[in-house]
mmCIF file of C-alpha atoms in Angstrom:
data_model
loop_
_atom_site.group_PDB
_atom_site.id
_atom_site.type_symbol
_atom_site.label_atom_id
_atom_site.label_comp_id
_atom_site.label_asym_id
_atom_site.label_seq_id
_atom_site.Cartn_x
_atom_site.Cartn_y
_atom_site.Cartn_z
ATOM 1 C CA GLY A 157 -26.067 33.275 -40.437
ATOM 2 C CA ALA A 158 -29.335 32.500 -38.729
ATOM 3 C CA VAL A 159 -29.476 29.189 -36.910
ATOM 4 C CA VAL A 160 -32.426 27.066 -35.906
ATOM 5 C CA SER A 161 -31.988 24.251 -33.443
ATOM 6 C CA GLN A 162 -34.179 21.344 -32.490
ATOM 7 C CA HIS A 163 -34.179 19.279 -29.368
ATOM 8 C CA PRO A 164 -33.962 16.398 -29.050
ATOM 9 C CA SER A 165 -32.284 15.267 -32.239
ATOM 10 C CA TRP A 166 -33.757 11.831 -31.774
ATOM 11 C CA VAL A 167 -36.173 10.271 -29.334
ATOM 12 C CA ILE A 168 -37.621 6.832 -28.715
ATOM 13 C CA CYS A 169 -40.862 6.581 -26.798
ATOM 14 C CA LYS A 170 -43.382 3.924 -25.971
ATOM 15 C CA SER A 171 -46.759 3.769 -27.585
ATOM 16 C CA GLY A 172 -49.312 5.803 -25.682
ATOM 17 C CA THR A 173 -46.880 8.307 -24.233
ATOM 18 C CA SER A 174 -46.400 11.915 -25.288
ATOM 19 C CA VAL A 175 -43.217 13.499 -26.529
ATOM 20 C CA LYS A 176 -42.281 17.146 -26.890
ATOM 21 C CA ILE A 177 -39.982 18.529 -29.551
ATOM 22 C CA GLU A 178 -38.501 22.002 -29.260
ATOM 23 C CA CYS A 179 -37.605 24.359 -32.073
ATOM 24 C CA ARG A 180 -35.510 27.400 -31.292
ATOM 25 C CA SER A 181 -34.263 30.299 -33.359
ATOM 26 C CA LEU A 182 -30.890 30.946 -31.800
ATOM 27 C CA ASP A 183 -29.948 34.384 -32.995
ATOM 28 C CA PHE A 184 -33.106 35.917 -34.336
ATOM 29 C CA GLN A 185 -36.735 36.326 -33.434
ATOM 30 C CA ALA A 186 -39.328 34.452 -35.406
ATOM 31 C CA THR A 187 -42.994 35.336 -35.224
ATOM 32 C CA THR A 188 -43.728 32.426 -37.510
ATOM 33 C CA MET A 189 -42.379 28.906 -37.396
ATOM 34 C CA PHE A 190 -43.437 25.898 -39.395
ATOM 35 C CA TRP A 191 -43.547 22.229 -38.567
ATOM 36 C CA TYR A 192 -42.990 19.575 -41.188
ATOM 37 C CA ARG A 193 -43.014 15.844 -41.258
ATOM 38 C CA GLN A 194 -40.780 13.834 -43.530
ATOM 39 C CA PHE A 195 -41.221 10.150 -44.203
ATOM 40 C CA PRO A 196 -38.248 8.119 -45.424
ATOM 41 C CA LYS A 197 -37.251 9.072 -48.958
ATOM 42 C CA GLN A 198 -40.220 11.403 -49.223
ATOM 43 C CA SER A 199 -40.720 15.112 -49.222
ATOM 44 C CA LEU A 200 -41.454 17.473 -46.385
ATOM 45 C CA MET A 201 -45.121 17.661 -45.592
ATOM 46 C CA LEU A 202 -46.242 20.891 -43.981
ATOM 47 C CA MET A 203 -48.133 20.079 -40.793
ATOM 48 C CA ALA A 204 -48.852 23.432 -39.244
ATOM 49 C CA THR A 205 -47.923 27.061 -38.963
ATOM 50 C CA SER A 206 -46.943 28.215 -35.513
ATOM 51 C CA ASN A 207 -47.551 31.863 -34.684
ATOM 52 C CA GLU A 208 -46.202 33.540 -31.603
ATOM 53 C CA GLY A 209 -48.968 34.507 -29.249
ATOM 54 C CA SER A 210 -51.786 32.839 -31.150
ATOM 55 C CA LYS A 211 -53.116 29.437 -32.040
ATOM 56 C CA ALA A 212 -51.365 27.392 -34.626
ATOM 57 C CA THR A 213 -53.008 26.798 -37.971
ATOM 58 C CA TYR A 214 -53.021 23.231 -39.137
ATOM 59 C CA GLU A 215 -52.953 21.834 -42.638
ATOM 60 C CA GLN A 216 -55.810 19.730 -43.828
ATOM 61 C CA GLY A 217 -55.644 16.210 -42.470
ATOM 62 C CA VAL A 218 -53.399 17.023 -39.520
ATOM 63 C CA GLU A 219 -55.025 16.336 -36.161
ATOM 64 C CA LYS A 220 -54.632 19.390 -33.949
ATOM 65 C CA ASP A 221 -55.380 17.404 -30.817
ATOM 66 C CA LYS A 222 -52.738 14.906 -31.738
ATOM 67 C CA PHE A 223 -50.010 17.373 -32.587
ATOM 68 C CA LEU A 224 -50.099 20.198 -30.078
ATOM 69 C CA ILE A 225 -48.149 23.289 -31.022
ATOM 70 C CA ASN A 226 -47.187 26.058 -28.665
ATOM 71 C CA HIS A 227 -45.304 29.152 -29.774
ATOM 72 C CA ALA A 228 -44.626 30.618 -26.366
ATOM 73 C CA SER A 229 -41.970 33.139 -27.335
ATOM 74 C CA LEU A 230 -40.375 34.688 -30.384
ATOM 75 C CA THR A 231 -37.600 32.130 -30.259
ATOM 76 C CA LEU A 232 -39.346 28.935 -29.234
ATOM 77 C CA SER A 233 -42.031 26.712 -30.677
ATOM 78 C CA THR A 234 -42.839 23.262 -29.351
ATOM 79 C CA LEU A 235 -44.561 20.318 -30.979
ATOM 80 C CA THR A 236 -46.037 17.720 -28.657
ATOM 81 C CA VAL A 237 -47.045 14.405 -30.128
ATOM 82 C CA THR A 238 -49.730 13.145 -27.788
ATOM 83 C CA SER A 239 -50.555 9.500 -27.208
ATOM 84 C CA ALA A 240 -47.942 8.518 -29.739
ATOM 85 C CA HIS A 241 -48.399 5.447 -31.907
ATOM 86 C CA PRO A 242 -45.921 3.625 -34.130
ATOM 87 C CA GLU A 243 -47.394 5.319 -37.204
ATOM 88 C CA ASP A 244 -46.286 8.659 -35.740
ATOM 89 C CA SER A 245 -42.688 7.556 -36.148
ATOM 90 C CA SER A 246 -41.132 10.010 -38.528
ATOM 91 C CA PHE A 247 -38.644 12.794 -39.002
ATOM 92 C CA TYR A 248 -40.014 16.111 -37.759
ATOM 93 C CA ILE A 249 -38.480 19.311 -39.048
ATOM 94 C CA CYS A 250 -39.159 22.886 -38.036
ATOM 95 C CA SER A 251 -38.330 26.094 -39.786
ATOM 96 C CA ALA A 252 -38.330 29.681 -38.600
ATOM 97 C CA THR A 253 -38.967 32.803 -40.614
ATOM 98 C CA LEU A 254 -36.478 35.638 -40.377
ATOM 99 C CA THR A 255 -38.098 38.833 -41.553
ATOM 100 C CA SER A 256 -35.942 41.712 -42.730
ATOM 101 C CA GLY A 257 -37.901 44.433 -44.457
ATOM 102 C CA ARG A 258 -39.849 42.744 -47.220
ATOM 103 C CA LEU A 259 -37.583 39.731 -47.209
ATOM 104 C CA HIS A 260 -38.815 36.603 -45.451
ATOM 105 C CA GLU A 261 -36.053 34.059 -45.150
ATOM 106 C CA GLN A 262 -36.735 30.536 -44.036
ATOM 107 C CA TYR A 263 -34.201 28.655 -41.907
ATOM 108 C CA PHE A 264 -34.551 24.998 -41.131
ATOM 109 C CA GLY A 265 -33.730 23.012 -38.063
ATOM 110 C CA PRO A 266 -31.760 19.777 -38.288
ATOM 111 C CA GLY A 267 -34.818 17.663 -37.582
ATOM 112 C CA THR A 268 -35.897 15.274 -34.841
ATOM 113 C CA ARG A 269 -36.170 11.550 -35.431
ATOM 114 C CA LEU A 270 -39.105 10.133 -33.487
ATOM 115 C CA THR A 271 -39.443 6.379 -33.057
ATOM 116 C CA VAL A 272 -42.505 5.043 -31.284
ATOM 117 C CA THR A 273 -42.212 1.444 -30.099
ATOM 118 C CA ALA B 103 -54.699 24.492 -54.607
ATOM 119 C CA GLN B 104 -50.959 24.824 -54.616
ATOM 120 C CA ARG B 105 -48.884 21.952 -55.863
ATOM 121 C CA VAL B 106 -45.238 21.373 -56.659
ATOM 122 C CA THR B 107 -44.251 18.481 -58.869
ATOM 123 C CA GLN B 108 -40.797 17.046 -59.338
ATOM 124 C CA PRO B 109 -41.190 14.170 -61.776
ATOM 125 C CA GLU B 110 -37.790 12.603 -61.270
ATOM 126 C CA LYS B 111 -36.980 10.795 -58.050
ATOM 127 C CA LEU B 112 -33.421 10.073 -59.094
ATOM 128 C CA LEU B 113 -31.159 11.662 -61.617
ATOM 129 C CA SER B 114 -27.731 10.205 -62.314
ATOM 130 C CA VAL B 115 -25.182 12.012 -64.465
ATOM 131 C CA PHE B 116 -21.464 11.862 -64.982
ATOM 132 C CA LYS B 117 -19.173 14.565 -63.729
ATOM 133 C CA GLY B 118 -18.949 17.381 -66.239
ATOM 134 C CA ALA B 119 -22.293 16.591 -67.834
ATOM 135 C CA PRO B 120 -25.150 19.102 -67.864
ATOM 136 C CA VAL B 121 -27.941 18.550 -65.430
ATOM 137 C CA GLU B 122 -31.535 19.710 -65.312
ATOM 138 C CA LEU B 123 -33.861 19.011 -62.417
ATOM 139 C CA LYS B 124 -37.449 19.561 -63.352
ATOM 140 C CA CYS B 125 -40.049 21.358 -61.300
ATOM 141 C CA ASN B 126 -43.588 22.309 -62.213
ATOM 142 C CA TYR B 127 -46.058 24.089 -60.044
ATOM 143 C CA SER B 128 -49.671 25.089 -59.807
ATOM 144 C CA TYR B 129 -50.794 28.078 -57.826
ATOM 145 C CA SER B 130 -53.629 30.518 -58.248
ATOM 146 C CA GLY B 131 -51.687 33.652 -57.358
ATOM 147 C CA SER B 132 -48.159 34.855 -57.938
ATOM 148 C CA PRO B 133 -45.892 32.379 -56.210
ATOM 149 C CA GLU B 134 -42.357 32.637 -55.093
ATOM 150 C CA LEU B 135 -40.311 29.661 -56.184
ATOM 151 C CA PHE B 136 -37.245 28.282 -54.476
ATOM 152 C CA TRP B 137 -34.784 25.450 -54.745
ATOM 153 C CA TYR B 138 -33.533 23.885 -51.538
ATOM 154 C CA VAL B 139 -30.728 21.382 -51.231
ATOM 155 C CA GLN B 140 -30.063 18.764 -48.596
ATOM 156 C CA TYR B 141 -26.617 17.243 -48.548
ATOM 157 C CA SER B 142 -26.081 13.931 -46.840
ATOM 158 C CA ARG B 143 -26.696 14.183 -43.089
ATOM 159 C CA GLN B 144 -27.217 17.922 -43.248
ATOM 160 C CA ARG B 145 -30.222 20.151 -42.840
ATOM 161 C CA LEU B 146 -32.183 21.660 -45.643
ATOM 162 C CA GLN B 147 -30.678 24.873 -46.972
ATOM 163 C CA LEU B 148 -31.674 27.429 -49.531
ATOM 164 C CA LEU B 149 -29.964 27.120 -52.884
ATOM 165 C CA LEU B 150 -31.654 29.869 -54.827
ATOM 166 C CA ARG B 151 -34.889 31.754 -55.308
ATOM 167 C CA HIS B 152 -36.459 32.976 -58.482
ATOM 168 C CA ILE B 153 -36.717 36.620 -57.472
ATOM 169 C CA SER B 154 -32.968 36.887 -57.035
ATOM 170 C CA ARG B 155 -32.166 35.668 -60.524
ATOM 171 C CA GLU B 156 -28.803 34.571 -59.231
ATOM 172 C CA SER B 157 -26.433 31.733 -59.930
ATOM 173 C CA ILE B 158 -25.384 29.757 -56.888
ATOM 174 C CA LYS B 159 -22.695 27.089 -57.141
ATOM 175 C CA GLY B 160 -23.169 27.229 -60.881
ATOM 176 C CA PHE B 161 -26.892 26.476 -60.649
ATOM 177 C CA THR B 162 -29.541 28.662 -62.229
ATOM 178 C CA ALA B 163 -33.296 28.439 -62.430
ATOM 179 C CA ASP B 164 -35.679 30.473 -64.503
ATOM 180 C CA LEU B 165 -39.318 30.904 -63.680
ATOM 181 C CA ASN B 166 -41.452 30.203 -66.727
ATOM 182 C CA LYS B 167 -44.946 31.352 -65.921
ATOM 183 C CA GLY B 168 -46.335 30.142 -69.222
ATOM 184 C CA GLU B 169 -45.193 26.600 -68.568
ATOM 185 C CA THR B 170 -45.490 26.975 -64.779
ATOM 186 C CA SER B 171 -42.010 25.582 -64.434
ATOM 187 C CA PHE B 172 -38.914 26.385 -62.436
ATOM 188 C CA HIS B 173 -36.304 23.928 -63.625
ATOM 189 C CA LEU B 174 -32.867 23.881 -62.012
ATOM 190 C CA LYS B 175 -29.908 23.729 -64.336
ATOM 191 C CA LYS B 176 -26.167 23.446 -64.210
ATOM 192 C CA PRO B 177 -23.971 23.156 -67.314
ATOM 193 C CA PHE B 178 -21.246 21.019 -65.746
ATOM 194 C CA ALA B 179 -22.143 18.834 -62.778
ATOM 195 C CA GLN B 180 -19.615 18.204 -60.032
ATOM 196 C CA GLU B 181 -19.440 15.253 -57.643
ATOM 197 C CA GLU B 182 -20.077 17.567 -54.710
ATOM 198 C CA ASP B 183 -23.443 18.448 -56.230
ATOM 199 C CA SER B 184 -24.741 15.030 -55.252
ATOM 200 C CA ALA B 185 -27.636 15.692 -52.876
ATOM 201 C CA MET B 186 -31.406 15.841 -52.567
ATOM 202 C CA TYR B 187 -32.944 18.829 -54.290
ATOM 203 C CA TYR B 188 -36.371 20.143 -53.389
ATOM 204 C CA CYS B 189 -38.363 22.641 -55.340
ATOM 205 C CA ALA B 190 -40.601 24.762 -53.140
ATOM 206 C CA LEU B 191 -43.369 27.266 -53.567
ATOM 207 C CA ARG B 192 -44.187 29.957 -51.106
ATOM 208 C CA GLY B 193 -47.531 31.642 -50.961
ATOM 209 C CA GLY B 194 -50.763 32.169 -49.133
ATOM 210 C CA ASN B 195 -51.217 33.136 -45.541
ATOM 211 C CA PHE B 196 -48.097 33.257 -43.423
ATOM 212 C CA ASN B 197 -45.937 32.689 -46.502
ATOM 213 C CA LYS B 198 -46.206 28.939 -46.200
ATOM 214 C CA PHE B 199 -43.827 26.684 -48.034
ATOM 215 C CA TYR B 200 -44.944 23.742 -50.083
ATOM 216 C CA PHE B 201 -42.329 21.292 -51.210
ATOM 217 C CA GLY B 202 -42.058 18.968 -54.145
ATOM 218 C CA SER B 203 -41.216 15.331 -53.590
ATOM 219 C CA GLY B 204 -37.528 15.916 -54.207
ATOM 220 C CA THR B 205 -35.004 14.682 -56.731
ATOM 221 C CA LYS B 206 -31.892 12.865 -55.716
ATOM 222 C CA LEU B 207 -28.993 13.956 -57.877
ATOM 223 C CA ASN B 208 -26.131 11.514 -58.137
ATOM 224 C CA VAL B 209 -23.045 12.762 -59.933
ATOM 225 C CA LYS B 210 -20.758 9.923 -60.862
ATOM 226 C CA PRO B 211 -16.987 10.348 -61.242
#
């Protein structure tokens, strides 16, 4: 089956620094990837839609300058949390869309735990 | 605006008992509804989707457009069903997914 990986699986950074999270579709090409944020014991909140070769579209309330998304290839999207603060600590999950005919299947990465100290 | 509501945060049942996880949605168009499951320490994975009308691991879900519901049901719960269950709606540009808040199912022996 299709696999989506994320790197790193967890990261600790100091307040004010930036951290990059990678999302890769390992055995398929994905023109669209999504980034979610999940707070403890809460649901996944869609942050943005990452499109290969174009700018990401952000959900209402998500700061585009804070969460930079780059979809450089059909298998890689990156999320950079800039000038991180403790309130950015969260679990970040990506998903990639596998398109086959009219079927659009969503595959999720394992998530990245970000802790900002 | 699209919205997915799962009213129960936690549902505890005994093994062999029927289980129903509730999901209601609001969406202006024709949505696609899904149930995703997340077992302990594992990633989110698709359980079933309404267009397939399938039964996966004994679970079924019927889309009721009149009640805007997509409840997940299983007649006889098993301990291995214990997990977080998320109802999701897909629609709009780029086929975005919107998730409910999740229901933790705990099946007791």
